[in-house]
PDB file of C-alpha atoms in Angstrom:
ATOM      1  CA  ALA A  12      10.596 -22.408 -10.128  1.00  0.00           C
ATOM      2  CA  GLN A  13      10.859 -22.893 -13.869  1.00  0.00           C
ATOM      3  CA  SER A  14       8.153 -22.367 -16.017  1.00  0.00           C
ATOM      4  CA  VAL A  15       7.397 -22.135 -19.761  1.00  0.00           C
ATOM      5  CA  THR A  16       5.007 -19.861 -21.584  1.00  0.00           C
ATOM      6  CA  GLN A  17       4.228 -20.806 -25.260  1.00  0.00           C
ATOM      7  CA  LEU A  18       2.132 -17.525 -26.697  1.00  0.00           C
ATOM      8  CA  GLY A  19      -0.432 -18.626 -29.496  1.00  0.00           C
ATOM      9  CA  SER A  20      -2.156 -21.832 -29.140  1.00  0.00           C
ATOM     10  CA  HIS A  21      -2.576 -22.196 -32.546  1.00  0.00           C
ATOM     11  CA  VAL A  22      -0.758 -20.642 -35.570  1.00  0.00           C
ATOM     12  CA  SER A  23      -1.451 -20.833 -39.319  1.00  0.00           C
ATOM     13  CA  VAL A  24       0.946 -20.009 -42.003  1.00  0.00           C
ATOM     14  CA  SER A  25       0.816 -20.463 -45.536  1.00  0.00           C
ATOM     15  CA  GLU A  26       2.935 -23.075 -47.422  1.00  0.00           C
ATOM     16  CA  GLY A  27       6.408 -21.526 -47.831  1.00  0.00           C
ATOM     17  CA  ALA A  28       5.862 -18.762 -45.504  1.00  0.00           C
ATOM     18  CA  LEU A  29       8.279 -18.356 -42.355  1.00  0.00           C
ATOM     19  CA  VAL A  30       7.106 -20.102 -39.283  1.00  0.00           C
ATOM     20  CA  LEU A  31       7.723 -18.565 -36.053  1.00  0.00           C
ATOM     21  CA  LEU A  32       6.738 -20.089 -32.703  1.00  0.00           C
ATOM     22  CA  ARG A  33       7.394 -18.129 -29.355  1.00  0.00           C
ATOM     23  CA  CYS A  34       8.586 -19.708 -25.901  1.00  0.00           C
ATOM     24  CA  ASN A  35       9.586 -17.699 -23.132  1.00  0.00           C
ATOM     25  CA  TYR A  36      11.059 -19.469 -19.928  1.00  0.00           C
ATOM     26  CA  SER A  37      11.537 -18.768 -16.338  1.00  0.00           C
ATOM     27  CA  SER A  38      14.325 -20.373 -14.654  1.00  0.00           C
ATOM     28  CA  SER A  39      16.730 -19.520 -11.705  1.00  0.00           C
ATOM     29  CA  VAL A  40      19.832 -21.285 -13.055  1.00  0.00           C
ATOM     30  CA  PRO A  41      20.965 -21.801 -16.499  1.00  0.00           C
ATOM     31  CA  PRO A  42      18.461 -23.566 -18.247  1.00  0.00           C
ATOM     32  CA  TYR A  43      18.378 -26.669 -20.579  1.00  0.00           C
ATOM     33  CA  LEU A  44      15.802 -25.774 -23.161  1.00  0.00           C
ATOM     34  CA  PHE A  45      14.027 -28.217 -25.722  1.00  0.00           C
ATOM     35  CA  TRP A  46      11.345 -28.193 -28.700  1.00  0.00           C
ATOM     36  CA  TYR A  47       9.202 -31.107 -29.276  1.00  0.00           C
ATOM     37  CA  VAL A  48       6.941 -32.019 -31.886  1.00  0.00           C
ATOM     38  CA  GLN A  49       3.680 -34.251 -31.837  1.00  0.00           C
ATOM     39  CA  TYR A  50       2.195 -35.433 -34.897  1.00  0.00           C
ATOM     40  CA  PRO A  51      -1.589 -36.543 -34.700  1.00  0.00           C
ATOM     41  CA  ASN A  52      -2.039 -39.767 -32.333  1.00  0.00           C
ATOM     42  CA  GLN A  53       1.668 -39.876 -31.703  1.00  0.00           C
ATOM     43  CA  GLY A  54       4.228 -39.650 -28.962  1.00  0.00           C
ATOM     44  CA  LEU A  55       6.644 -36.597 -28.749  1.00  0.00           C
ATOM     45  CA  GLN A  56       9.961 -36.541 -30.840  1.00  0.00           C
ATOM     46  CA  LEU A  57      12.703 -33.872 -30.117  1.00  0.00           C
ATOM     47  CA  LEU A  58      13.242 -31.217 -32.851  1.00  0.00           C
ATOM     48  CA  LEU A  59      16.122 -29.452 -31.169  1.00  0.00           C
ATOM     49  CA  LYS A  60      17.986 -28.646 -27.550  1.00  0.00           C
ATOM     50  CA  TYR A  61      19.921 -25.891 -26.353  1.00  0.00           C
ATOM     51  CA  THR A  62      22.359 -27.125 -23.475  1.00  0.00           C
ATOM     52  CA  SER A  63      24.651 -23.525 -23.274  1.00  0.00           C
ATOM     53  CA  ALA A  64      26.753 -24.455 -26.159  1.00  0.00           C
ATOM     54  CA  ALA A  65      25.914 -22.113 -29.359  1.00  0.00           C
ATOM     55  CA  THR A  66      23.126 -20.001 -28.803  1.00  0.00           C
ATOM     56  CA  LEU A  67      21.646 -20.861 -32.240  1.00  0.00           C
ATOM     57  CA  VAL A  68      20.657 -24.274 -32.189  1.00  0.00           C
ATOM     58  CA  LYS A  69      19.649 -26.191 -35.402  1.00  0.00           C
ATOM     59  CA  GLY A  70      17.331 -28.957 -35.521  1.00  0.00           C
ATOM     60  CA  ILE A  71      15.743 -31.592 -37.668  1.00  0.00           C
ATOM     61  CA  ASN A  72      13.774 -30.729 -40.630  1.00  0.00           C
ATOM     62  CA  GLY A  73      14.748 -27.480 -41.204  1.00  0.00           C
ATOM     63  CA  PHE A  74      13.920 -25.970 -37.626  1.00  0.00           C
ATOM     64  CA  GLU A  75      16.138 -23.674 -35.761  1.00  0.00           C
ATOM     65  CA  ALA A  76      15.698 -22.043 -32.596  1.00  0.00           C
ATOM     66  CA  GLU A  77      18.103 -19.087 -30.991  1.00  0.00           C
ATOM     67  CA  PHE A  78      18.376 -18.633 -27.240  1.00  0.00           C
ATOM     68  CA  LYS A  79      18.486 -14.894 -26.018  1.00  0.00           C
ATOM     69  CA  LYS A  80      19.068 -14.856 -22.223  1.00  0.00           C
ATOM     70  CA  SER A  81      18.444 -11.017 -22.129  1.00  0.00           C
ATOM     71  CA  GLU A  82      14.556 -11.779 -23.387  1.00  0.00           C
ATOM     72  CA  THR A  83      14.502 -15.135 -21.828  1.00  0.00           C
ATOM     73  CA  SER A  84      13.193 -16.554 -25.126  1.00  0.00           C
ATOM     74  CA  PHE A  85      13.909 -19.682 -27.138  1.00  0.00           C
ATOM     75  CA  HIS A  86      11.734 -19.093 -30.176  1.00  0.00           C
ATOM     76  CA  LEU A  87      11.711 -21.641 -33.091  1.00  0.00           C
ATOM     77  CA  THR A  88      11.897 -20.871 -36.678  1.00  0.00           C
ATOM     78  CA  LYS A  89      11.886 -22.369 -40.181  1.00  0.00           C
ATOM     79  CA  PRO A  90      12.195 -20.219 -43.412  1.00  0.00           C
ATOM     80  CA  SER A  91       9.811 -21.967 -45.439  1.00  0.00           C
ATOM     81  CA  ALA A  92       6.356 -24.067 -43.933  1.00  0.00           C
ATOM     82  CA  HIS A  93       5.746 -27.313 -45.583  1.00  0.00           C
ATOM     83  CA  MET A  94       2.511 -29.148 -45.295  1.00  0.00           C
ATOM     84  CA  SER A  95       4.322 -32.033 -43.320  1.00  0.00           C
ATOM     85  CA  ASP A  96       5.074 -29.335 -40.685  1.00  0.00           C
ATOM     86  CA  ALA A  97       1.664 -29.508 -39.429  1.00  0.00           C
ATOM     87  CA  ALA A  98       1.622 -30.717 -35.877  1.00  0.00           C
ATOM     88  CA  GLU A  99       1.493 -29.730 -32.187  1.00  0.00           C
ATOM     89  CA  TYR A 100       4.931 -28.355 -30.815  1.00  0.00           C
ATOM     90  CA  PHE A 101       6.111 -28.259 -27.142  1.00  0.00           C
ATOM     91  CA  CYS A 102       8.804 -25.873 -25.640  1.00  0.00           C
ATOM     92  CA  ALA A 103      10.395 -27.318 -22.423  1.00  0.00           C
ATOM     93  CA  VAL A 104      12.996 -26.339 -19.892  1.00  0.00           C
ATOM     94  CA  SER A 105      14.699 -28.346 -17.224  1.00  0.00           C
ATOM     95  CA  GLU A 106      17.364 -27.399 -14.543  1.00  0.00           C
ATOM     96  CA  ASP A 107      19.771 -29.068 -12.893  1.00  0.00           C
ATOM     97  CA  PHE A 108      21.496 -28.750  -9.260  1.00  0.00           C
ATOM     98  CA  GLY A 109      19.234 -30.749  -7.607  1.00  0.00           C
ATOM     99  CA  ASN A 110      15.884 -30.196  -9.529  1.00  0.00           C
ATOM    100  CA  GLU A 111      15.756 -32.396 -12.351  1.00  0.00           C
ATOM    101  CA  LYS A 112      12.037 -31.840 -13.219  1.00  0.00           C
ATOM    102  CA  LEU A 113      11.051 -31.145 -16.879  1.00  0.00           C
ATOM    103  CA  THR A 114       8.803 -28.657 -17.251  1.00  0.00           C
ATOM    104  CA  PHE A 115       6.548 -28.257 -20.767  1.00  0.00           C
ATOM    105  CA  GLY A 116       4.428 -25.335 -22.010  1.00  0.00           C
ATOM    106  CA  THR A 117       1.158 -25.583 -23.161  1.00  0.00           C
ATOM    107  CA  GLY A 118       1.907 -26.141 -26.698  1.00  0.00           C
ATOM    108  CA  THR A 119       1.228 -24.453 -30.045  1.00  0.00           C
ATOM    109  CA  ARG A 120      -1.112 -26.201 -32.819  1.00  0.00           C
ATOM    110  CA  LEU A 121       0.624 -25.262 -36.360  1.00  0.00           C
ATOM    111  CA  THR A 122      -1.783 -25.406 -39.259  1.00  0.00           C
ATOM    112  CA  ILE A 123      -0.190 -24.884 -42.956  1.00  0.00           C
ATOM    113  CA  ILE A 124      -2.396 -23.196 -45.346  1.00  0.00           C
ATOM    114  CA  PRO A 125      -2.137 -24.569 -48.676  1.00  0.00           C
TER     115      PRO A 125
ATOM    116  CA  GLU B   9      14.877 -51.866 -31.663  1.00  0.00           C
ATOM    117  CA  ALA B  10      15.307 -48.802 -29.042  1.00  0.00           C
ATOM    118  CA  GLN B  11      12.007 -48.330 -27.705  1.00  0.00           C
ATOM    119  CA  VAL B  12       9.651 -47.373 -24.823  1.00  0.00           C
ATOM    120  CA  THR B  13       6.783 -49.567 -24.505  1.00  0.00           C
ATOM    121  CA  GLN B  14       3.602 -49.241 -22.203  1.00  0.00           C
ATOM    122  CA  ASN B  15       0.633 -51.420 -21.424  1.00  0.00           C
ATOM    123  CA  PRO B  16      -2.347 -50.982 -21.738  1.00  0.00           C
ATOM    124  CA  ARG B  17      -2.761 -48.259 -24.778  1.00  0.00           C
ATOM    125  CA  TYR B  18      -6.102 -47.895 -23.852  1.00  0.00           C
ATOM    126  CA  LEU B  19      -7.939 -48.402 -20.482  1.00  0.00           C
ATOM    127  CA  ILE B  20     -11.695 -47.637 -19.100  1.00  0.00           C
ATOM    128  CA  THR B  21     -12.386 -48.145 -15.484  1.00  0.00           C
ATOM    129  CA  VAL B  22     -14.274 -46.995 -12.975  1.00  0.00           C
ATOM    130  CA  THR B  23     -13.915 -44.756  -9.931  1.00  0.00           C
ATOM    131  CA  GLY B  24     -11.766 -46.163  -6.904  1.00  0.00           C
ATOM    132  CA  LYS B  25     -10.646 -49.518  -8.568  1.00  0.00           C
ATOM    133  CA  LYS B  26      -6.648 -49.500  -8.720  1.00  0.00           C
ATOM    134  CA  LEU B  27      -4.940 -49.943 -11.679  1.00  0.00           C
ATOM    135  CA  THR B  28      -1.202 -49.988 -13.072  1.00  0.00           C
ATOM    136  CA  VAL B  29       0.278 -48.768 -16.146  1.00  0.00           C
ATOM    137  CA  THR B  30       3.350 -50.451 -17.145  1.00  0.00           C
ATOM    138  CA  CYS B  31       6.498 -48.796 -18.579  1.00  0.00           C
ATOM    139  CA  SER B  32       9.638 -50.470 -20.085  1.00  0.00           C
ATOM    140  CA  GLN B  33      12.520 -49.230 -21.778  1.00  0.00           C
ATOM    141  CA  ASN B  34      15.407 -51.141 -23.357  1.00  0.00           C
ATOM    142  CA  MET B  35      17.783 -48.493 -23.678  1.00  0.00           C
ATOM    143  CA  ASN B  36      19.642 -48.751 -20.355  1.00  0.00           C
ATOM    144  CA  HIS B  37      18.745 -44.887 -19.755  1.00  0.00           C
ATOM    145  CA  GLU B  38      18.886 -44.037 -16.011  1.00  0.00           C
ATOM    146  CA  TYR B  39      15.912 -41.270 -16.124  1.00  0.00           C
ATOM    147  CA  MET B  40      12.241 -42.078 -16.728  1.00  0.00           C
ATOM    148  CA  SER B  41       9.282 -39.912 -15.999  1.00  0.00           C
ATOM    149  CA  TRP B  42       5.460 -39.869 -16.383  1.00  0.00           C
ATOM    150  CA  TYR B  43       3.630 -37.182 -18.096  1.00  0.00           C
ATOM    151  CA  ARG B  44      -0.030 -36.444 -18.652  1.00  0.00           C
ATOM    152  CA  GLN B  45      -1.394 -34.785 -21.583  1.00  0.00           C
ATOM    153  CA  ASP B  46      -4.578 -32.744 -21.279  1.00  0.00           C
ATOM    154  CA  PRO B  47      -6.057 -30.288 -23.706  1.00  0.00           C
ATOM    155  CA  GLY B  48      -4.850 -26.671 -23.426  1.00  0.00           C
ATOM    156  CA  LEU B  49      -2.543 -27.772 -20.458  1.00  0.00           C
ATOM    157  CA  GLY B  50      -0.062 -29.275 -22.842  1.00  0.00           C
ATOM    158  CA  LEU B  51       2.381 -32.085 -20.839  1.00  0.00           C
ATOM    159  CA  ARG B  52       2.664 -31.972 -17.241  1.00  0.00           C
ATOM    160  CA  GLN B  53       5.232 -34.136 -15.545  1.00  0.00           C
ATOM    161  CA  ILE B  54       3.921 -36.377 -12.635  1.00  0.00           C
ATOM    162  CA  TYR B  55       6.912 -38.445 -11.309  1.00  0.00           C
ATOM    163  CA  TYR B  56      10.447 -38.607 -12.479  1.00  0.00           C
ATOM    164  CA  SER B  57      13.383 -41.100 -11.420  1.00  0.00           C
ATOM    165  CA  MET B  58      16.898 -40.308 -11.753  1.00  0.00           C
ATOM    166  CA  ASN B  59      17.846 -44.319 -11.323  1.00  0.00           C
ATOM    167  CA  VAL B  60      16.794 -47.181  -9.596  1.00  0.00           C
ATOM    168  CA  GLU B  61      15.081 -46.542  -6.270  1.00  0.00           C
ATOM    169  CA  VAL B  62      15.142 -42.837  -6.729  1.00  0.00           C
ATOM    170  CA  THR B  63      12.043 -41.084  -7.396  1.00  0.00           C
ATOM    171  CA  ASP B  64      10.873 -37.435  -6.977  1.00  0.00           C
ATOM    172  CA  LYS B  65       7.547 -35.638  -7.628  1.00  0.00           C
ATOM    173  CA  GLY B  66       6.835 -33.414 -10.732  1.00  0.00           C
ATOM    174  CA  ASP B  67       4.262 -31.003 -11.007  1.00  0.00           C
ATOM    175  CA  VAL B  68       1.274 -32.870 -10.749  1.00  0.00           C
ATOM    176  CA  PRO B  69       2.006 -35.719  -8.449  1.00  0.00           C
ATOM    177  CA  GLU B  70      -1.525 -35.935  -6.241  1.00  0.00           C
ATOM    178  CA  GLY B  71      -3.274 -39.373  -6.795  1.00  0.00           C
ATOM    179  CA  TYR B  72      -0.315 -41.064  -8.461  1.00  0.00           C
ATOM    180  CA  LYS B  73       2.419 -43.478  -7.103  1.00  0.00           C
ATOM    181  CA  VAL B  74       5.618 -44.817  -8.970  1.00  0.00           C
ATOM    182  CA  SER B  75       8.072 -47.354  -8.225  1.00  0.00           C
ATOM    183  CA  ARG B  76      11.571 -47.995  -9.585  1.00  0.00           C
ATOM    184  CA  LYS B  77      12.932 -51.300  -8.691  1.00  0.00           C
ATOM    185  CA  GLU B  78      14.804 -52.156 -11.721  1.00  0.00           C
ATOM    186  CA  LYS B  79      16.374 -49.811 -14.358  1.00  0.00           C
ATOM    187  CA  ARG B  80      14.303 -50.755 -17.317  1.00  0.00           C
ATOM    188  CA  ASN B  81      10.612 -50.459 -15.727  1.00  0.00           C
ATOM    189  CA  PHE B  82       8.753 -47.493 -14.087  1.00  0.00           C
ATOM    190  CA  PRO B  83       4.984 -48.329 -13.453  1.00  0.00           C
ATOM    191  CA  LEU B  84       2.579 -45.874 -12.718  1.00  0.00           C
ATOM    192  CA  ILE B  85      -0.041 -46.609 -10.096  1.00  0.00           C
ATOM    193  CA  LEU B  86      -3.298 -45.031  -9.596  1.00  0.00           C
ATOM    194  CA  GLU B  87      -4.583 -46.552  -6.047  1.00  0.00           C
ATOM    195  CA  SER B  88      -8.176 -45.131  -6.150  1.00  0.00           C
ATOM    196  CA  PRO B  89      -8.666 -43.468  -9.596  1.00  0.00           C
ATOM    197  CA  SER B  90     -11.270 -40.391 -10.062  1.00  0.00           C
ATOM    198  CA  PRO B  91     -12.680 -38.776 -13.203  1.00  0.00           C
ATOM    199  CA  ASN B  92     -10.225 -35.878 -13.235  1.00  0.00           C
ATOM    200  CA  GLN B  93      -7.525 -38.560 -14.055  1.00  0.00           C
ATOM    201  CA  THR B  94      -8.823 -39.174 -17.228  1.00  0.00           C
ATOM    202  CA  SER B  95      -6.125 -38.237 -19.523  1.00  0.00           C
ATOM    203  CA  LEU B  96      -3.617 -39.362 -22.103  1.00  0.00           C
ATOM    204  CA  TYR B  97      -0.563 -40.672 -20.176  1.00  0.00           C
ATOM    205  CA  PHE B  98       3.021 -40.757 -21.587  1.00  0.00           C
ATOM    206  CA  CYS B  99       6.317 -42.762 -20.283  1.00  0.00           C
ATOM    207  CA  ALA B 100       9.355 -41.389 -21.367  1.00  0.00           C
ATOM    208  CA  SER B 101      13.314 -42.270 -20.734  1.00  0.00           C
ATOM    209  CA  SER B 102      16.537 -40.482 -21.474  1.00  0.00           C
ATOM    210  CA  TRP B 103      20.199 -40.433 -20.245  1.00  0.00           C
ATOM    211  CA  ASP B 104      19.109 -37.525 -17.942  1.00  0.00           C
ATOM    212  CA  ASN B 105      17.025 -34.274 -17.860  1.00  0.00           C
ATOM    213  CA  TYR B 106      18.929 -32.509 -20.384  1.00  0.00           C
ATOM    214  CA  ASN B 107      19.095 -34.820 -22.912  1.00  0.00           C
ATOM    215  CA  GLU B 108      16.485 -36.292 -25.479  1.00  0.00           C
ATOM    216  CA  GLN B 109      13.406 -37.745 -23.888  1.00  0.00           C
ATOM    217  CA  PHE B 110      12.117 -40.874 -25.822  1.00  0.00           C
ATOM    218  CA  PHE B 111       8.505 -41.306 -25.428  1.00  0.00           C
ATOM    219  CA  GLY B 112       6.455 -44.361 -25.080  1.00  0.00           C
ATOM    220  CA  PRO B 113       2.891 -44.587 -27.289  1.00  0.00           C
ATOM    221  CA  GLY B 114       0.828 -43.456 -24.716  1.00  0.00           C
ATOM    222  CA  THR B 115      -2.312 -44.663 -22.686  1.00  0.00           C
ATOM    223  CA  ARG B 116      -5.592 -43.249 -23.013  1.00  0.00           C
ATOM    224  CA  LEU B 117      -7.295 -43.647 -19.546  1.00  0.00           C
ATOM    225  CA  THR B 118     -10.918 -42.923 -18.994  1.00  0.00           C
ATOM    226  CA  VAL B 119     -12.063 -43.145 -15.256  1.00  0.00           C
ATOM    227  CA  LEU B 120     -16.082 -43.362 -15.367  1.00  0.00           C
TER     228      LEU B 120
END
């Protein structure tokens, strides 16, 4: 069964500092991996996705994530945090071959310190 | 405008009173799903549908029903709501499970 673990339910970084949000997954087949962002009182929107092409995936707003099969990880990074990055971030995994469920992690709330 | 709509946006009800939350998308997507969002638990998929008349259980289907009679609509039915179903519910649609999910605005449900 697929699963996602997000380490750190709350992360705080200073404006201009590196953002690193961690995601580890479990999947019995090659996975599809996603990062979504949720701003206060809104639905989720896609930041980026991995679907077995390049292992380094670039997304919107300067975010990127690297798929590391050996570590079963898909960590999200951004070189320089901006105040507008404050939000909750969710990692998600899906499979194929008859299991089309989409499983989300528990989320990481990112706070940016001025 | 491409969108997913949900109604109602807010609902307060009592235990045992059947309710339906509607979801509609205008993007001709085949994959639709329902999630509930609870603090500390993230989003959990309730049911999903790969196409018309094809539905399947997600991770937390107990106490919920769905139907997919038309491609654009995917209502969520609570036959006998209970307080532990108090939550924020999101409907989403996409071409399939490995493409971007488009989320509705959410329905905040309170069951007393």
